[in-house]
Amino acid sequence: MPELADEFAEAPVSSSEVVFDGYVWDVRREGFDFGGATLHRDFVDHPGAVAIFALDDDDRVLLIKQYRHPVRRREWEPPAGLLDVDTESPLDAAKRELAEEVDLAASDWHVLMDYVTTPGGNNEAIRIFVARGLSATAAFAREGEEADMEKRWVSLDELFEAVLASRVQNPSLVIGTLAAHASRAQGWATLRAADDAWPAHPRFRGAATGHAAE
């Protein structure tokens, strides 16, 4: 049997237009040829994002609690942010977000997991990094929903239990926790290079993602 893996496929696009120009992301309408017919779909056109599992020497994960208005919740999450700078690699973005959200830098970076959030409704791709060798950076001035974020160090085992009990539901936290828990059981052998190729993200498809900041 062939290896179990998603298959990249790109149907010919006959039309593409932004039908809603949003504050953070847009809604795009595309027509594409599929099965001998032209289909039309609307989807959120998303720049993608990175998330960071910052681990200390005791395998505790640094989390933040942040208000998320669409779901009316203050969620526990890993530090994360949008890939909204065209010249920035995913690793550079992760380093920036770690400093901006929790005032930390890291000397050791690896890719933990990639995933797409809602393939039927948007093109958002997220890369989760593991960051180790942590050190403090200058305090960052935060505003908006980030102004009153709470921080907490949580053991990976406690976090795993909270995920299975559905007490925490942020997707990057859930997926990252399950991946990190499984990777630790294998001696972290599943971790990948920090600049590993990222075919699910259209900007980085077919090439290593680069790490200009190192």
XYZ file of N, CA, C and O in Angstrom:
856
model
N 0.839 -1.191 0.000
C 0.000 0.000 0.000
C 0.883 1.254 0.000
O 1.916 1.295 0.666
N 0.480 2.309 -0.738
C 1.262 3.542 -0.711
C 1.175 4.218 0.657
O 0.242 3.974 1.435
N 2.136 5.065 0.941
C 2.146 5.814 2.196
C 0.886 6.671 2.302
O 0.460 7.295 1.328
N 0.298 6.687 3.487
C -0.895 7.501 3.715
C -0.504 8.972 3.753
O 0.257 9.403 4.631
N -1.001 9.741 2.804
C -0.661 11.167 2.734
C -1.678 11.887 1.869
O -2.192 11.314 0.891
N -1.966 13.142 2.224
C -2.801 13.966 1.360
C -2.102 14.157 0.022
O -0.864 14.179 -0.061
N -2.885 14.334 -1.007
C -2.346 14.518 -2.354
C -2.591 15.946 -2.813
O -3.722 16.439 -2.766
N -1.528 16.620 -3.245
C -1.684 17.974 -3.769
C -2.354 17.909 -5.130
O -1.949 17.151 -6.006
N -3.400 18.702 -5.286
C -4.119 18.780 -6.553
C -4.617 20.202 -6.721
O -5.124 20.801 -5.770
N -4.493 20.735 -7.927
C -4.911 22.119 -8.164
C -5.803 22.162 -9.394
O -5.337 22.047 -10.532
N -7.102 22.326 -9.164
C -8.045 22.423 -10.276
C -7.843 23.750 -11.004
O -7.559 24.771 -10.372
N -7.958 23.763 -12.334
C -7.777 25.008 -13.093
C -8.783 26.076 -12.655
O -9.996 25.824 -12.614
N -8.286 27.252 -12.294
C -9.131 28.349 -11.825
C -9.526 29.217 -13.003
O -8.670 29.725 -13.733
N -10.831 29.402 -13.198
C -11.329 30.199 -14.320
C -11.668 31.634 -13.926
O -11.703 32.532 -14.774
N -11.898 31.870 -12.617
C -12.187 33.227 -12.145
C -11.842 33.325 -10.678
O -11.915 32.333 -9.939
N -11.452 34.521 -10.254
C -11.088 34.730 -8.853
C -11.275 36.203 -8.520
O -10.715 37.069 -9.195
N -12.060 36.495 -7.478
C -12.287 37.881 -7.090
C -12.527 37.977 -5.591
O -13.053 37.056 -4.968
N -12.118 39.096 -5.012
C -12.393 39.372 -3.604
C -13.796 39.957 -3.511
O -14.067 41.015 -4.084
N -14.685 39.268 -2.807
C -16.063 39.746 -2.672
C -16.296 40.424 -1.329
O -17.328 41.069 -1.132
N -15.368 40.263 -0.397
C -15.427 40.983 0.871
C -14.013 41.290 1.304
O -13.204 40.382 1.491
N -13.698 42.576 1.450
C -12.378 43.039 1.862
C -12.417 43.295 3.359
O -12.935 44.318 3.813
N -11.913 42.345 4.138
C -12.075 42.402 5.584
C -10.938 43.108 6.296
O -9.895 43.445 5.729
N -11.146 43.318 7.597
C -10.167 44.004 8.434
C -8.899 43.175 8.593
O -7.788 43.697 8.554
N -9.062 41.876 8.790
C -7.903 40.998 8.965
C -7.718 40.096 7.755
O -6.610 39.911 7.276
N -8.815 39.504 7.232
C -8.731 38.652 6.049
C -9.934 38.878 5.158
O -10.919 39.497 5.555
N -9.841 38.371 3.940
C -10.849 38.622 2.909
C -11.656 37.360 2.617
O -11.272 36.248 2.988
N -12.772 37.540 1.933
C -13.531 36.427 1.378
C -13.360 36.474 -0.143
O -13.607 37.503 -0.781
N -12.912 35.372 -0.699
C -12.640 35.277 -2.129
C -13.629 34.306 -2.779
O -13.986 33.291 -2.193
N -14.073 34.654 -3.995
C -14.951 33.777 -4.778
C -14.188 33.300 -5.999
O -13.639 34.105 -6.754
N -14.115 31.973 -6.149
C -13.388 31.416 -7.288
C -14.257 30.433 -8.056
O -15.061 29.693 -7.477
N -14.075 30.453 -9.364
C -14.624 29.428 -10.227
C -13.510 28.510 -10.672
O -12.397 28.963 -10.964
N -13.781 27.204 -10.701
C -12.732 26.267 -11.092
C -13.366 25.083 -11.819
O -14.527 24.736 -11.615
N -12.573 24.491 -12.694
C -13.032 23.360 -13.495
C -12.826 22.066 -12.719
O -11.713 21.776 -12.262
N -13.916 21.301 -12.568
C -13.815 20.044 -11.818
C -14.871 19.076 -12.323
O -16.059 19.408 -12.363
N -14.426 17.892 -12.732
C -15.355 16.858 -13.184
C -16.161 17.250 -14.401
O -17.313 16.836 -14.547
N -15.561 18.060 -15.278
C -16.244 18.463 -16.494
C -17.211 19.616 -16.331
O -17.933 19.965 -17.285
N -17.233 20.230 -15.143
C -18.127 21.368 -14.905
C -17.333 22.501 -14.255
O -16.235 22.297 -13.738
N -17.893 23.701 -14.302
C -17.308 24.840 -13.602
C -18.055 25.030 -12.289
O -19.271 25.254 -12.273
N -17.333 24.907 -11.173
C -17.902 25.087 -9.839
C -17.466 26.434 -9.276
O -16.416 26.974 -9.643
N -18.261 26.970 -8.362
C -17.937 28.235 -7.708
C -17.979 28.038 -6.198
O -18.904 27.417 -5.672
N -16.978 28.579 -5.514
C -16.927 28.478 -4.062
C -16.425 29.804 -3.477
O -15.561 30.469 -4.055
N -16.989 30.171 -2.325
C -16.490 31.295 -1.534
C -15.661 30.734 -0.387
O -16.038 29.723 0.231
N -14.536 31.386 -0.083
C -13.724 30.933 1.046
C -12.958 32.106 1.637
O -12.714 33.118 0.962
N -12.603 31.975 2.900
C -11.777 32.978 3.560
C -10.347 32.847 3.038
O -9.758 31.761 3.090
N -9.831 33.927 2.494
C -8.466 33.958 1.963
C -7.547 34.411 3.097
O -7.521 35.589 3.458
N -6.819 33.480 3.661
C -6.109 33.682 4.930
C -4.597 33.652 4.703
O -4.098 32.811 3.950
N -3.827 34.525 5.362
C -2.370 34.531 5.158
C -1.644 33.368 5.811
O -0.465 33.141 5.546
N -2.343 32.609 6.667
C -1.676 31.553 7.416
C -1.127 32.088 8.728
O -1.158 33.300 9.012
N -0.623 31.188 9.560
C -0.173 31.593 10.890
C 0.859 30.608 11.422
O 1.045 29.515 10.872
N 1.503 31.020 12.493
C 2.429 30.152 13.226
C 2.002 30.125 14.692
O 1.384 31.072 15.191
N 2.309 29.034 15.371
C 2.087 28.904 16.811
C 3.347 28.301 17.418
O 4.101 27.591 16.730
N 3.564 28.596 18.694
C 4.815 28.195 19.335
C 4.547 27.456 20.634
O 3.887 27.997 21.537
N 5.044 26.232 20.736
C 5.081 25.508 21.989
C 6.445 25.778 22.622
O 7.442 25.147 22.274
N 6.484 26.752 23.526
C 7.717 27.098 24.235
C 7.837 26.180 25.442
O 6.999 26.215 26.355
N 8.874 25.343 25.456
C 9.050 24.317 26.490
C 10.257 24.638 27.356
O 11.342 24.963 26.835
N 10.072 24.534 28.679
C 11.221 24.694 29.563
C 11.889 23.341 29.793
O 11.522 22.330 29.172
N 12.858 23.284 30.692
C 13.630 22.052 30.904
C 12.810 20.933 31.534
O 13.212 19.765 31.507
N 11.652 21.272 32.099
C 10.775 20.271 32.712
C 9.597 19.921 31.811
O 8.612 19.332 32.274
N 9.697 20.266 30.536
C 8.631 20.028 29.555
C 7.320 20.703 29.941
O 6.236 20.195 29.673
N 7.439 21.858 30.582
C 6.255 22.689 30.798
C 6.083 23.608 29.589
O 7.062 24.089 29.014
N 4.824 23.845 29.235
C 4.477 24.662 28.073
C 3.964 26.017 28.563
O 3.140 26.077 29.485
N 4.439 27.093 27.938
C 3.969 28.427 28.300
C 2.712 28.756 27.496
O 2.740 28.779 26.263
N 1.603 29.001 28.213
C 0.333 29.331 27.583
C -0.066 30.764 27.905
O 0.367 31.337 28.906
N -0.923 31.310 27.053
C -1.525 32.608 27.304
C -3.039 32.448 27.258
O -3.557 31.592 26.540
N -3.742 33.260 28.039
C -5.204 33.287 27.978
C -5.612 34.596 27.309
O -5.262 35.678 27.784
N -6.359 34.476 26.215
C -6.695 35.645 25.400
C -8.171 35.619 25.017
O -8.729 34.549 24.721
N -8.805 36.783 25.006
C -10.206 36.891 24.617
C -10.347 36.723 23.111
O -9.631 37.365 22.335
N -11.295 35.860 22.696
C -11.598 35.636 21.280
C -13.077 35.943 21.060
O -13.954 35.193 21.476
N -13.350 37.067 20.413
C -14.720 37.564 20.334
C -15.670 36.643 19.562
O -16.817 36.468 20.000
N -15.296 36.054 18.408
C -16.265 35.238 17.674
C -16.858 34.099 18.498
O -18.026 33.735 18.308
N -16.072 33.513 19.404
C -16.574 32.399 20.214
C -16.898 32.823 21.646
O -17.300 31.987 22.465
N -16.734 34.132 21.950
C -17.056 34.672 23.277
C -16.385 33.878 24.392
O -16.989 33.469 25.366
N -15.076 33.669 24.216
C -14.325 32.890 25.203
C -12.978 33.536 25.450
O -12.397 34.165 24.548
N -12.482 33.350 26.661
C -11.071 33.634 26.951
C -10.367 32.283 26.888
O -10.502 31.448 27.784
N -9.647 32.079 25.822
C -9.054 30.771 25.533
C -7.615 30.685 26.016
O -6.846 31.636 25.892
N -7.248 29.499 26.493
C -5.836 29.189 26.682
C -5.261 28.787 25.326
O -5.843 27.972 24.612
N -4.141 29.398 24.970
C -3.534 29.196 23.657
C -2.015 29.205 23.790
O -1.468 29.768 24.735
N -1.312 28.636 22.817
C 0.116 28.909 22.718
C 0.306 30.275 22.067
O -0.597 30.761 21.371
N 1.438 30.937 22.262
C 1.707 32.164 21.503
C 1.584 31.872 20.005
O 2.016 30.813 19.529
N 1.001 32.800 19.273
C 0.733 32.563 17.854
C 0.517 33.889 17.154
O 0.262 34.918 17.794
N 0.594 33.871 15.824
C 0.341 35.091 15.071
C 0.290 34.838 13.581
O 0.684 33.768 13.087
N -0.195 35.836 12.856
C -0.404 35.731 11.419
C 0.901 35.833 10.633
O 1.842 36.528 11.043
N 0.923 35.184 9.484
C 2.007 35.336 8.514
C 1.623 36.466 7.556
O 1.387 36.256 6.368
N 1.564 37.671 8.089
C 1.082 38.808 7.313
C 2.190 39.746 6.857
O 1.930 40.864 6.410
N 3.456 39.281 6.943
C 4.598 40.041 6.422
C 5.191 39.219 5.279
O 5.735 38.136 5.508
N 5.080 39.728 4.046
C 5.446 38.938 2.867
C 6.901 38.493 2.866
O 7.236 37.438 2.325
N 7.792 39.310 3.441
C 9.220 39.002 3.398
C 9.671 38.147 4.580
O 10.862 37.831 4.684
N 8.761 37.745 5.437
C 9.117 37.053 6.665
C 8.913 35.545 6.515
O 7.862 35.096 6.052
N 9.898 34.766 6.904
C 9.755 33.313 6.896
C 8.894 32.877 8.076
O 8.710 33.631 9.044
N 8.350 31.655 8.045
C 7.590 31.177 9.206
C 8.403 31.194 10.499
O 7.870 31.552 11.554
N 9.670 30.824 10.421
C 10.497 30.830 11.619
C 10.699 32.240 12.147
O 10.617 32.489 13.356
N 10.964 33.184 11.255
C 11.116 34.573 11.685
C 9.831 35.086 12.328
O 9.857 35.810 13.318
N 8.691 34.716 11.746
C 7.410 35.126 12.317
C 7.218 34.528 13.705
O 6.723 35.197 14.622
N 7.606 33.260 13.876
C 7.472 32.620 15.179
C 8.358 33.298 16.220
O 7.942 33.507 17.369
N 9.560 33.657 15.833
C 10.453 34.364 16.759
C 9.863 35.703 17.153
O 9.918 36.109 18.332
N 9.300 36.411 16.184
C 8.686 37.710 16.467
C 7.496 37.550 17.412
O 7.365 38.306 18.388
N 6.643 36.581 17.144
C 5.468 36.392 17.983
C 5.844 35.969 19.399
O 5.206 36.386 20.372
N 6.859 35.139 19.549
C 7.283 34.723 20.883
C 7.735 35.930 21.699
O 7.421 36.044 22.892
N 8.461 36.835 21.058
C 8.917 38.047 21.752
C 7.761 38.995 22.041
O 7.655 39.559 23.134
N 6.863 39.168 21.066
C 5.783 40.140 21.224
C 4.727 39.687 22.223
O 4.122 40.515 22.905
N 4.469 38.381 22.311
C 3.373 37.908 23.152
C 3.811 37.485 24.546
O 3.031 37.628 25.491
N 5.033 36.979 24.703
C 5.445 36.499 26.033
C 6.847 36.955 26.423
O 7.412 36.461 27.410
N 7.451 37.880 25.671
C 8.754 38.462 26.027
C 9.840 37.402 26.173
O 10.617 37.405 27.129
N 9.904 36.485 25.200
C 10.905 35.431 25.236
C 11.596 35.285 23.887
O 11.015 35.576 22.837
N 12.842 34.810 23.940
C 13.577 34.347 22.760
C 13.946 32.892 23.003
O 13.922 32.404 24.145
N 14.279 32.174 21.926
C 14.650 30.764 22.047
C 15.851 30.485 21.154
O 15.981 31.054 20.063
N 16.723 29.593 21.604
C 17.925 29.258 20.837
C 17.759 27.989 20.013
O 18.584 27.707 19.139
N 16.703 27.222 20.283
C 16.520 25.933 19.617
C 15.094 25.842 19.080
O 14.128 25.947 19.840
N 14.979 25.657 17.748
C 13.674 25.657 17.092
C 13.511 24.419 16.223
O 14.437 24.031 15.502
N 12.326 23.813 16.283
C 11.977 22.701 15.403
C 10.503 22.808 15.025
O 9.705 23.411 15.753
N 10.152 22.202 13.890
C 8.754 22.096 13.500
C 8.146 20.900 14.210
O 8.674 19.788 14.157
N 7.029 21.129 14.892
C 6.285 20.063 15.549
C 5.206 19.494 14.641
O 5.088 18.272 14.491
N 4.424 20.361 14.003
C 3.252 19.910 13.260
C 2.775 21.010 12.319
O 2.885 22.193 12.639
N 2.272 20.616 11.156
C 1.566 21.515 10.240
C 0.126 21.016 10.111
O -0.131 19.809 10.130
N -0.803 21.944 9.948
C -2.179 21.533 9.679
C -2.930 22.657 8.979
O -2.508 23.817 8.999
N -4.033 22.291 8.326
C -4.938 23.269 7.731
C -6.213 23.267 8.572
O -6.726 22.215 8.930
N -6.712 24.456 8.879
C -7.750 24.565 9.897
C -9.130 24.145 9.408
O -9.827 23.380 10.076
N -9.555 24.640 8.261
C -10.916 24.389 7.764
C -10.867 24.283 6.253
O -11.239 25.223 5.539
N -10.397 23.169 5.700
C -10.148 23.093 4.264
C -11.379 23.266 3.396
O -11.252 23.590 2.215
N -12.573 23.086 3.951
C -13.773 23.322 3.161
C -14.211 24.770 3.131
O -15.100 25.123 2.339
N -13.617 25.623 3.981
C -14.086 27.001 4.058
C -13.027 28.073 4.029
O -13.346 29.252 3.829
N -11.772 27.712 4.224
C -10.702 28.700 4.086
C -9.391 27.998 3.746
O -9.301 26.774 3.786
N -8.384 28.800 3.390
C -7.091 28.235 3.008
C -6.032 28.454 4.088
O -4.832 28.437 3.806
N -6.474 28.629 5.332
C -5.541 28.874 6.425
C -4.673 27.643 6.699
O -5.180 26.544 6.924
N -3.373 27.842 6.693
C -2.408 26.809 7.057
C -1.615 27.302 8.270
O -1.176 28.457 8.295
N -1.443 26.437 9.255
C -0.739 26.806 10.481
C 0.433 25.860 10.694
O 0.315 24.643 10.530
N 1.562 26.427 11.071
C 2.751 25.652 11.444
C 3.003 25.853 12.928
O 3.061 26.995 13.419
N 3.141 24.736 13.651
C 3.426 24.772 15.081
C 4.893 24.433 15.298
O 5.383 23.398 14.836
N 5.580 25.308 15.996
C 6.989 25.111 16.328
C 7.143 24.686 17.786
O 6.317 25.029 18.637
N 8.218 23.959 18.056
C 8.702 23.756 19.415
C 9.919 24.653 19.603
O 10.839 24.646 18.769
N 9.910 25.437 20.678
C 11.014 26.346 20.978
C 11.588 25.996 22.339
O 10.852 25.860 23.320
N 12.908 25.841 22.389
C 13.602 25.549 23.647
C 14.785 26.507 23.809
O 15.078 27.296 22.918
N 15.455 26.397 24.941
C 16.559 27.313 25.216
C 16.044 28.727 25.371
O 16.518 29.659 24.703
N 15.086 28.903 26.265
C 14.370 30.170 26.386
C 15.147 31.184 27.207
O 15.841 30.837 28.168
N 15.004 32.444 26.827
C 15.598 33.554 27.578
C 14.691 34.760 27.464
O 13.923 34.900 26.504
N 14.773 35.640 28.455
C 13.887 36.799 28.508
C 14.343 37.875 27.518
O 15.532 38.055 27.252
N 13.368 38.593 26.967
C 13.623 39.753 26.113
C 12.963 40.969 26.748
O 12.276 40.870 27.765
N 13.169 42.119 26.138
C 12.560 43.350 26.649
C 11.035 43.236 26.599
O 10.478 42.623 25.687
N 10.367 43.834 27.584
C 8.911 43.792 27.641
C 8.312 44.501 26.438
O 8.787 45.558 26.013
N 7.271 43.903 25.867
C 6.619 44.439 24.667
C 5.320 45.128 25.069
O 4.579 44.628 25.930
N 5.037 46.273 24.473
C 3.800 46.999 24.753
C 2.655 46.369 23.973
O 2.678 46.353 22.740
N 1.664 45.842 24.680
C 0.555 45.145 24.042
C -0.721 45.964 24.130
O -0.910 46.751 25.055
N -1.606 45.752 23.143
C -2.861 46.496 23.115
C -3.978 45.588 22.610
O -3.737 44.445 22.208
N -5.202 46.100 22.616
C -6.339 45.312 22.168
C -6.556 44.105 23.052
O -6.404 44.170 24.287
N -6.918 42.958 22.429
C -7.168 41.743 23.194
C -5.918 41.212 23.892
O -6.010 40.392 24.800
N -4.746 41.673 23.451
C -3.505 41.185 24.042
C -3.093 41.964 25.285
O -2.149 41.582 25.968
N -3.810 43.057 25.592
C -3.375 43.941 26.667
C -3.473 43.289 28.045
O -2.700 43.629 28.947
N -4.437 42.364 28.238
C -4.608 41.766 29.563
C -4.412 40.257 29.536
O -5.025 39.520 30.308
N -3.539 39.771 28.670
C -3.302 38.337 28.589
C -2.694 37.803 29.884
O -1.816 38.419 30.462
N -3.175 36.643 30.274
C -2.641 35.919 31.428
C -1.682 34.843 30.929
O -1.930 34.216 29.905
N -0.579 34.633 31.650
C 0.388 33.606 31.282
C 0.370 32.494 32.327
O 0.133 32.728 33.513
N 0.639 31.267 31.864
C 0.750 30.147 32.793
C 1.639 29.061 32.204
O 1.489 28.693 31.040
N 2.548 28.550 33.041
C 3.340 27.386 32.664
C 2.571 26.129 33.070
O 2.159 25.994 34.226
N 2.378 25.209 32.132
C 1.586 24.010 32.365
C 2.390 22.795 31.920
O 2.966 22.790 30.821
N 2.402 21.747 32.749
C 3.113 20.535 32.354
C 2.423 19.911 31.146
O 1.208 20.021 30.973
N 3.206 19.248 30.318
C 2.652 18.618 29.129
C 1.623 17.551 29.500
O 0.613 17.388 28.805
N 1.841 16.846 30.611
C 0.883 15.823 31.041
C -0.442 16.455 31.470
O -1.514 15.958 31.122
N -0.381 17.552 32.220
C -1.603 18.239 32.631
C -2.348 18.791 31.419
O -3.578 18.718 31.335
N -1.602 19.325 30.488
C -2.203 19.872 29.283
C -2.870 18.769 28.459
O -3.973 18.948 27.926
N -2.222 17.626 28.367
C -2.788 16.477 27.652
C -4.137 16.072 28.257
O -5.114 15.823 27.537
N -4.207 16.024 29.579
C -5.461 15.671 30.244
C -6.544 16.716 29.986
O -7.717 16.377 29.775
N -6.173 17.995 29.988
C -7.143 19.063 29.743
C -7.687 19.004 28.319
O -8.870 19.270 28.084
N -6.837 18.629 27.375
C -7.282 18.486 25.984
C -8.268 17.343 25.856
O -9.342 17.474 25.251
N -7.950 16.183 26.422
C -8.832 15.017 26.299
C -10.174 15.243 26.989
O -11.191 14.673 26.574
N -10.189 16.082 28.012
C -11.434 16.393 28.716
C -12.183 17.561 28.068
O -13.237 17.946 28.567
N -11.649 18.107 26.987
C -12.252 19.244 26.271
C -12.359 20.493 27.132
O -13.192 21.363 26.865
N -11.498 20.609 28.147
C -11.497 21.837 28.949
C -10.797 22.969 28.233
O -11.027 24.144 28.539
N -9.917 22.645 27.294
C -9.286 23.631 26.419
C -9.559 23.192 24.980
O -9.518 22.005 24.673
N -9.877 24.157 24.104
C -10.339 23.788 22.778
C -9.703 24.587 21.645
O -10.079 24.410 20.481
N -8.761 25.450 21.954
C -8.077 26.157 20.870
C -7.407 25.137 19.956
O -6.704 24.238 20.424
N -7.616 25.213 18.633
C -7.129 24.138 17.758
C -5.614 23.965 17.766
O -5.125 22.832 17.759
N -4.855 25.051 17.767
C -3.396 24.893 17.799
C -2.942 24.283 19.113
O -1.976 23.510 19.144
N -3.641 24.617 20.192
C -3.292 24.023 21.482
C -3.636 22.540 21.509
O -2.844 21.714 21.967
N -4.818 22.187 21.008
C -5.228 20.782 21.000
C -4.304 19.950 20.117
O -3.757 18.921 20.544
N -4.121 20.371 18.872
C -3.296 19.604 17.936
C -1.847 19.578 18.399
O -1.187 18.522 18.369
N -1.342 20.716 18.838
C 0.040 20.773 19.303
C 0.280 19.913 20.519
O 1.324 19.250 20.638
N -0.680 19.886 21.446
C -0.532 19.074 22.650
C -0.493 17.588 22.307
O 0.368 16.842 22.808
N -1.415 17.134 21.467
C -1.425 15.719 21.088
C -0.140 15.345 20.359
O 0.432 14.265 20.592
N 0.326 16.234 19.469
C 1.557 15.956 18.730
C 2.766 15.955 19.658
O 3.646 15.091 19.550
N 2.833 16.916 20.575
C 3.978 16.999 21.486
C 3.999 15.813 22.444
O 5.068 15.250 22.731
N 2.846 15.431 22.938
C 2.771 14.288 23.851
C 3.244 13.014 23.147
O 4.001 12.205 23.719
N 2.816 12.821 21.904
C 3.233 11.635 21.147
C 4.717 11.713 20.780
O 5.430 10.702 20.825
N 5.186 12.907 20.418
C 6.594 13.060 20.037
C 7.512 12.799 21.226
O 8.563 12.151 21.084
N 7.138 13.293 22.402
C 7.961 13.046 23.595
C 8.079 11.556 23.882
O 9.152 11.070 24.284
N 6.985 10.818 23.657
C 7.015 9.371 23.881
C 7.986 8.673 22.947
O 8.439 7.563 23.230
N 8.317 9.314 21.831
C 9.275 8.766 20.875
C 10.620 9.481 20.954
O 11.381 9.488 19.982
N 10.888 10.102 22.093
C 12.153 10.796 22.285
C 12.298 12.031 21.420
O 13.410 12.411 21.071
N 11.183 12.655 21.063
C 11.126 13.839 20.201
C 11.710 13.568 18.818
O 12.112 14.478 18.111
N 11.700 12.298 18.402
C 12.288 11.932 17.113
C 11.462 12.427 15.933
O 11.953 12.438 14.796
N 10.223 12.813 16.159
C 9.363 13.254 15.058
C 9.559 14.721 14.696
O 9.014 15.196 13.685
N 10.291 15.473 15.506
C 10.503 16.893 15.219
C 11.271 17.063 13.918
O 12.146 16.251 13.577
N 10.945 18.124 13.192
C 11.565 18.388 11.899
C 12.367 19.678 11.950
O 12.220 20.493 12.865
N 13.218 19.859 10.948
C 14.046 21.064 10.881
C 13.169 22.306 10.860
O 12.063 22.309 10.298
N 13.662 23.381 11.450
C 12.878 24.610 11.568
C 12.556 25.238 10.224
O 11.608 26.020 10.115
N 13.326 24.915 9.191
C 13.060 25.464 7.861
C 12.515 24.402 6.913
O 12.651 24.513 5.699
N 11.878 23.369 7.460
C 11.345 22.290 6.638
C 10.327 22.823 5.629
O 9.629 23.810 5.887
N 10.258 22.185 4.464
C 9.309 22.601 3.430
C 7.884 22.557 3.969
O 7.551 21.741 4.830
N 7.039 23.434 3.419
C 5.671 23.556 3.896
C 4.733 23.590 2.691
O 4.224 24.634 2.299
N 4.455 22.446 2.074
C 3.682 22.431 0.827
C 2.238 22.872 0.985
O 1.608 23.266 -0.001
N 1.671 22.831 2.189
C 0.275 23.233 2.359
C 0.084 24.741 2.284
O -1.035 25.211 2.066
N 1.157 25.497 2.468
C 1.047 26.953 2.407
C 1.455 27.432 1.020
O 2.566 27.164 0.571
N 0.567 28.148 0.311
C 0.870 28.499 -1.085
C 2.131 29.333 -1.255
O 2.810 29.227 -2.279
N 2.492 30.144 -0.273
C 3.681 30.993 -0.412
C 4.975 30.198 -0.279
O 6.024 30.615 -0.788
N 4.921 29.045 0.392
C 6.135 28.276 0.639
C 6.120 26.915 -0.048
O 6.984 26.085 0.183
N 5.169 26.686 -0.911
C 5.007 25.385 -1.559
C 6.214 25.070 -2.434
O 6.653 25.871 -3.231
N 6.764 23.868 -2.252
C 7.834 23.410 -3.129
C 9.217 23.859 -2.762
O 10.167 23.606 -3.506
N 9.392 24.506 -1.596
C 10.724 24.978 -1.228
C 10.850 25.011 0.277
O 9.855 25.069 1.007
N 12.102 24.984 0.763
C 12.338 25.174 2.177
C 11.873 26.572 2.578
O 11.908 27.502 1.781
N 11.441 26.715 3.815
C 10.826 27.975 4.215
C 11.830 29.045 4.606
O 11.486 30.204 4.715
N 13.065 28.663 4.858
C 14.087 29.659 5.189
C 14.043 30.076 6.624
O 13.031 29.964 7.312
N 15.172 30.576 7.125
C 15.253 31.050 8.503
C 16.287 32.160 8.561
O 17.347 32.042 9.147
N 15.928 33.300 7.960
C 16.880 34.388 7.788
C 17.353 34.979 9.098
O 18.420 35.561 9.170
N 16.578 34.826 10.166
C 16.939 35.478 11.422
C 17.984 34.712 12.195
O 18.530 35.208 13.176
N 18.322 33.490 11.812
C 19.305 32.721 12.571
C 20.727 33.044 12.092
O 20.949 33.403 10.959
